[in-house]
Coordinates of C-alpha atoms in Angstrom, one line a residue:
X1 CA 96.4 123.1 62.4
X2 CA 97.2 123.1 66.2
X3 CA 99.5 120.9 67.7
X4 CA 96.6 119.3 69.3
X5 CA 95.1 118.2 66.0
X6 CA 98.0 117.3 64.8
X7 CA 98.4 114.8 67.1
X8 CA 94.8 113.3 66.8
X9 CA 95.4 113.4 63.2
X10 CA 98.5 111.5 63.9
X11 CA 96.7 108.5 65.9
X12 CA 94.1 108.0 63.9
X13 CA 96.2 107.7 60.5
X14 CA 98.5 105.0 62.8
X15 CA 95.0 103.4 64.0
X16 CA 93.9 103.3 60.0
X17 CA 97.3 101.7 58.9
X18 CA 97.2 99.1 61.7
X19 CA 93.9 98.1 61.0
X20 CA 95.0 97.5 57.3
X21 CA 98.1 95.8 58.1
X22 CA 96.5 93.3 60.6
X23 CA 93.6 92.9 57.6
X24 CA 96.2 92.2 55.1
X25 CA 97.7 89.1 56.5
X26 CA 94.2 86.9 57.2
X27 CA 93.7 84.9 54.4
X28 CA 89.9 83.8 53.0
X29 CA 90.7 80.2 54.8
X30 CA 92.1 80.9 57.7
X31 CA 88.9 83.2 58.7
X32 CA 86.6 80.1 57.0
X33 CA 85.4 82.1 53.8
X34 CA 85.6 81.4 50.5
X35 CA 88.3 82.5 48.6
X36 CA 86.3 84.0 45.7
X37 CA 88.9 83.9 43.2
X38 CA 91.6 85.8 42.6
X39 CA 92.6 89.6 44.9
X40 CA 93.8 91.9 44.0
X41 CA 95.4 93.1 47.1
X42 CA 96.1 90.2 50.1
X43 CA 94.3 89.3 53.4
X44 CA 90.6 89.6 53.6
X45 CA 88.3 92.7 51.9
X46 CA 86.8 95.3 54.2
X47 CA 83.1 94.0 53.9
X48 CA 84.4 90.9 55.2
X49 CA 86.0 92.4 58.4
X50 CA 83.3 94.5 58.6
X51 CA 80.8 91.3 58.4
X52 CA 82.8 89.0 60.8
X53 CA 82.9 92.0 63.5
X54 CA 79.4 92.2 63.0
X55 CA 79.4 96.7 61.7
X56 CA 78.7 98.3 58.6
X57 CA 81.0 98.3 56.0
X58 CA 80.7 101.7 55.6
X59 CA 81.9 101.8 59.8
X60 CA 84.3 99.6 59.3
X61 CA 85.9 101.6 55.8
X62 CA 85.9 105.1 57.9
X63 CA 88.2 103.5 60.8
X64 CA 90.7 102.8 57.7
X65 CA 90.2 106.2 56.2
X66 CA 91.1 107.9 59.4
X67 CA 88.0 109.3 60.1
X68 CA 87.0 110.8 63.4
X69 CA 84.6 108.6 64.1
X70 CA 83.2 107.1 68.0
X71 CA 84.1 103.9 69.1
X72 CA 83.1 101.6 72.0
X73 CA 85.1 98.9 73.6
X74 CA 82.3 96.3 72.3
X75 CA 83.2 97.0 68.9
X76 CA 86.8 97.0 69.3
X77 CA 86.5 93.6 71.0
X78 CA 84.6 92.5 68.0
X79 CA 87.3 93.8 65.8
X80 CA 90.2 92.2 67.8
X81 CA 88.5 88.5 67.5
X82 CA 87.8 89.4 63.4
X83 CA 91.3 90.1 62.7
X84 CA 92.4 87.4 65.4
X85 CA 94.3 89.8 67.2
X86 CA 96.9 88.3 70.4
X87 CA 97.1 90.0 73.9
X88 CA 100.2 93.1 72.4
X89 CA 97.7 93.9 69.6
X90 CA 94.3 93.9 71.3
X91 CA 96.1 96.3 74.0
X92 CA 97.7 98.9 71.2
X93 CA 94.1 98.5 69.4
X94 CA 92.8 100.2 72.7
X95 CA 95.2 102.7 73.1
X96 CA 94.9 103.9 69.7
X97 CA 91.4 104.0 68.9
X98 CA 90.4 104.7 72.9
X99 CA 93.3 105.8 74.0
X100 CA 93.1 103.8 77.1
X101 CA 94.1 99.9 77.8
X102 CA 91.5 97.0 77.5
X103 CA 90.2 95.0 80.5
X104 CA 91.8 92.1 80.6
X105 CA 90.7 89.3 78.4
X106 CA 92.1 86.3 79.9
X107 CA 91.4 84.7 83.2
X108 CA 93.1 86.8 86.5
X109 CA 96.4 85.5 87.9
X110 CA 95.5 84.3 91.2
X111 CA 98.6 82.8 92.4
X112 CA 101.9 83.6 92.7
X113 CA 105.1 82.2 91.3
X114 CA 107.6 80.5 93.0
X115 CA 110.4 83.0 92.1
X116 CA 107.7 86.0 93.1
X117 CA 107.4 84.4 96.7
X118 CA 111.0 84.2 97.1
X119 CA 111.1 88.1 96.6
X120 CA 108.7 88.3 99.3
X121 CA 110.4 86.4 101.3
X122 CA 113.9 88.3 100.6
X123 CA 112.1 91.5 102.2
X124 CA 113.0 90.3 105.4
X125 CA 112.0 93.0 108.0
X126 CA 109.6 94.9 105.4
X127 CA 106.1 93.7 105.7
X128 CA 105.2 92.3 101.6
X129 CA 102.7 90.8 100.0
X130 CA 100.7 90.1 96.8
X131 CA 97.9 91.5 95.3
X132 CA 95.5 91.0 92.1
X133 CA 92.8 93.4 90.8
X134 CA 90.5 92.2 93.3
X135 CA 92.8 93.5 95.6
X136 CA 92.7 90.0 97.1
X137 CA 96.3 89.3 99.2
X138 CA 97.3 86.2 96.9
X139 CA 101.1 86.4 98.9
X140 CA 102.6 87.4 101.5
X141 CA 106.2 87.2 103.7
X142 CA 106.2 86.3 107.4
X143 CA 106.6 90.0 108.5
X144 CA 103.0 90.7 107.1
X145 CA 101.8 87.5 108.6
X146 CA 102.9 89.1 111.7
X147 CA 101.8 92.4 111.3
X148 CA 98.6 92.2 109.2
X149 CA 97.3 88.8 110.2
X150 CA 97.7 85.1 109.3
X151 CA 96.8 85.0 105.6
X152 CA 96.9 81.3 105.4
X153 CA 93.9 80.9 108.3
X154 CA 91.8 83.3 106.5
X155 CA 89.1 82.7 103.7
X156 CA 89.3 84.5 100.2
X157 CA 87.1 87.0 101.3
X158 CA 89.0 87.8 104.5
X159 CA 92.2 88.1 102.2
X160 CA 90.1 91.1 100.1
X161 CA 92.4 94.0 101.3
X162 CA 88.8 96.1 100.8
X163 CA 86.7 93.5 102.4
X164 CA 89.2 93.6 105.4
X165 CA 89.4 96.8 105.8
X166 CA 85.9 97.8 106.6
X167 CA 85.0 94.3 108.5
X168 CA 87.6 93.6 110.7
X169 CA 88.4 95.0 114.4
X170 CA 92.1 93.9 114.1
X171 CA 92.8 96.3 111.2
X172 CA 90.9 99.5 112.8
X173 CA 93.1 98.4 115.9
X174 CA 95.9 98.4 113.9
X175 CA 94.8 101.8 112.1
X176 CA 94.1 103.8 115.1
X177 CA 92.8 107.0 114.2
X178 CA 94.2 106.9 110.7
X179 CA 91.7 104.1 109.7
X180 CA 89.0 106.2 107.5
X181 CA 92.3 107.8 105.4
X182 CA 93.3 104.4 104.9
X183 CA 89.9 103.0 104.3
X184 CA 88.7 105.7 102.0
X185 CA 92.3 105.5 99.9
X186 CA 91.9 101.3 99.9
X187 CA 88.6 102.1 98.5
X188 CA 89.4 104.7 96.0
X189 CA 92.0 102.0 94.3
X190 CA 89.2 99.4 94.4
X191 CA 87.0 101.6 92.5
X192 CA 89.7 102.6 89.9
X193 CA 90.2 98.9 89.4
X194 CA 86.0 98.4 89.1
X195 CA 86.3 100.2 86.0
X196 CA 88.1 97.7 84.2
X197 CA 85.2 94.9 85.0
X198 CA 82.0 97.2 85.4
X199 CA 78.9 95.0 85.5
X200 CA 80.9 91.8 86.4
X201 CA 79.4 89.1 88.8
X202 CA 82.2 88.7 91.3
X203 CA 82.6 92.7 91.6
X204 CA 78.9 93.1 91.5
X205 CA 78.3 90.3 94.8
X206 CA 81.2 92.1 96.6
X207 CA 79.5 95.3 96.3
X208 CA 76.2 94.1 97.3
X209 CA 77.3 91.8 100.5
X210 CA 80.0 95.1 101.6
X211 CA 77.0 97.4 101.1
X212 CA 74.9 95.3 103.8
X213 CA 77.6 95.0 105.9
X214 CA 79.9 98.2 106.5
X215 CA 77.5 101.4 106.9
X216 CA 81.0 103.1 105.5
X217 CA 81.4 101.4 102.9
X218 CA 77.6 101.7 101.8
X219 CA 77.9 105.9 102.7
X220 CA 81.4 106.3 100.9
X221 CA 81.0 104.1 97.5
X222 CA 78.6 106.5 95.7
X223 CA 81.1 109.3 95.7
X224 CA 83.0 107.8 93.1
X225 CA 86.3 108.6 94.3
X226 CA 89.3 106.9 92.5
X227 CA 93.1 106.4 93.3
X228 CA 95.5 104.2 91.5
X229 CA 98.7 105.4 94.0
X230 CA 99.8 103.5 96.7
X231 CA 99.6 105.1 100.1
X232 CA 103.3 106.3 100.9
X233 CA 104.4 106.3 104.6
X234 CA 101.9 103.7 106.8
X235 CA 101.6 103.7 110.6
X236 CA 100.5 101.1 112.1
X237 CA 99.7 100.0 115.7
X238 CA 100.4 96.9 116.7
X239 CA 99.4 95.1 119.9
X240 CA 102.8 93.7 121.3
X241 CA 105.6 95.5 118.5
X242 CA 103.8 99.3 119.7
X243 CA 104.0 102.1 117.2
X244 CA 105.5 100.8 113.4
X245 CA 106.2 103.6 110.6
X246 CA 106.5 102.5 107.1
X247 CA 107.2 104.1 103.5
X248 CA 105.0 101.9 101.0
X249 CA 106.0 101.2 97.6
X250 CA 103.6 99.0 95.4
X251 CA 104.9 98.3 91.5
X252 CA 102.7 95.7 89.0
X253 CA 104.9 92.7 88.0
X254 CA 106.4 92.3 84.8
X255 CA 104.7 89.6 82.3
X256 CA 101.6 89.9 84.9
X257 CA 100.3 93.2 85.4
X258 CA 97.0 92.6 86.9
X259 CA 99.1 91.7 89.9
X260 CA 100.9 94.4 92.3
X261 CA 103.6 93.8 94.8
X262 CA 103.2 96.1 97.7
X263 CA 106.4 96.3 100.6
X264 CA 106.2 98.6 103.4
X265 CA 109.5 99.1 104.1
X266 CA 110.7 100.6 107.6
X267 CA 110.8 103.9 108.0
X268 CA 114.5 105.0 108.9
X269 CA 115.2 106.4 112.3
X270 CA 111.8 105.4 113.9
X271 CA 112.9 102.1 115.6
X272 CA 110.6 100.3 113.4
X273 CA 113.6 98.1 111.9
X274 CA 114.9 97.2 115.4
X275 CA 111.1 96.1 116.4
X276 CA 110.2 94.2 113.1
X277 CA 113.3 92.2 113.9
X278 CA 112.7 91.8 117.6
X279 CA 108.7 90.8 116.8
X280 CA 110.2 88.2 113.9
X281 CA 112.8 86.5 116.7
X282 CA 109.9 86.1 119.1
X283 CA 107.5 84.5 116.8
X284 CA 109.9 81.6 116.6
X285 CA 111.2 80.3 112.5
X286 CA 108.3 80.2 110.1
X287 CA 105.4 77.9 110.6
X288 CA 105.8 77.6 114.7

């Protein structure tokens, strides 16, 4: 046996012994079925998994065997409500049986904490801000106010990163001539986060009004391209600042990882750090 197979062999047999474990421990009551008597061995039978997830028994008793068998998210999230799995052990479900991570089950986070805006706000001179899967800009600091635009005056479809991109002037000012890179790469992550929500109504009306409006977005969404990297070094042109270089680090936050934190962070020996701080003097403090 390769090392390959090995392996495969491996998951599977940890998948089977999961699925009994988490079996084991749901009682007759708490999944509201008759008790029928005495077990012999604890937690629910396998016909009774098998009939609350709504497969075969004979399905059901192969994933517990370590059989080989395919598998589709649908049934997996059938078989996470049946054996009343939380958030950890719907997500290691996944990775075992699909070897990839579920979309995410509860509602998205769409605003941020009061400890994650005082990190943007720490960032000083580095343009930050806040993003969920949408790529919607949910936070931001006041040097991305002042390089990207006032957040606050915009609606939520302004705020899409994507939607922004490829309908407003300010941004391909802002882009210059490196505008389709950043375009095509913005739209490249969006797709990679599409995956997660294929067939959704939100994802589905964005694609439809974007499509009407931006000829580049309707010519460049077919191809399928998809990027889940941030962008690394940024130049931007800015109307009264001039020329700003930035190195870009994005990183998801910890307890919420369908949002990102994304800092551009002056590029050293550029003369972007003496501008940022010359453009957040002349703005006058926060709110003026």
């Amino acid at each position: 046996m390769s090392q390959t197979e090995q392996e495969e062999r491996e998951r599977l047999l940890e998948l089977a012994r999961f699925l009994r474990t988490r079996r084991e421990r749901i009682t007759p009551e708490l999944a509201g079925l008759p008790s029928g008597g005495r077990r012999r061995t604890p937690g629910l039978r396998r016909g009774e998994i098998a009939m609350l997830a709504g497969v075969s028994v004979d399905w059901y008793t192969w994933l517990e065997q370590a059989r080989n068998i395919k598998v589709s998210a649908q049934v997996l999230e059938s078989l996470a409500g049946a054996l009343r799995l939380d958030a950890n052990e719907r997500k290691h479900l996944f990775l075992l049986a699909l070897q990839q991570v579920p979309a995410p089950s509860e509602p998205l986070s769409s605003e941020a904490t009061a400890s994650l805006q005082s990190f943007l706000d720490l960032q000083g001179t580095s343009p930050a801000y806040l993003c969920d899967l949408r790529l919607n800009v949910i936070a931001w600091n006041r040097a991305a106010h002042l390089v990207y635009g006032d957040y606050s005056h915009m609606t939520m479809r302004e705020r899409n990163s994507v939607w922004r991109t490829f309908t407003s002037p300010y941004v391909r000012q802002l882009l210059g001539q490196h505008w389709e890179r950043h375009a095509r790469h913005r739209l490249a992550q969006f797709r990679a986060s599409y995956a997660k929500f294929a067939g959704d109504a939100w994802w589905l009306a964005f694609i439809g009004e974007l499509t009407l409006i931006s000829d580049e977005f309707r010519a460049w969404w077919p191809q399928h391209e998809v990027l889940e990297a941030p962008e690394g070094r940024k130049i931007n042109y800015h109307p009264t600042a001039g020329t700003l270089i930035f190195d870009q680090v994005s990183f998801q936050v910890t307890g919420a990882p369908d949002l990102t934190v994304t800092v551009n962070m002056p590029f050293a020996g550029s003369g972007t750090e003496e501008k940022m701080r010359r453009l957040l003097q002349h703005a006058g403090p926060p709110g003026s």
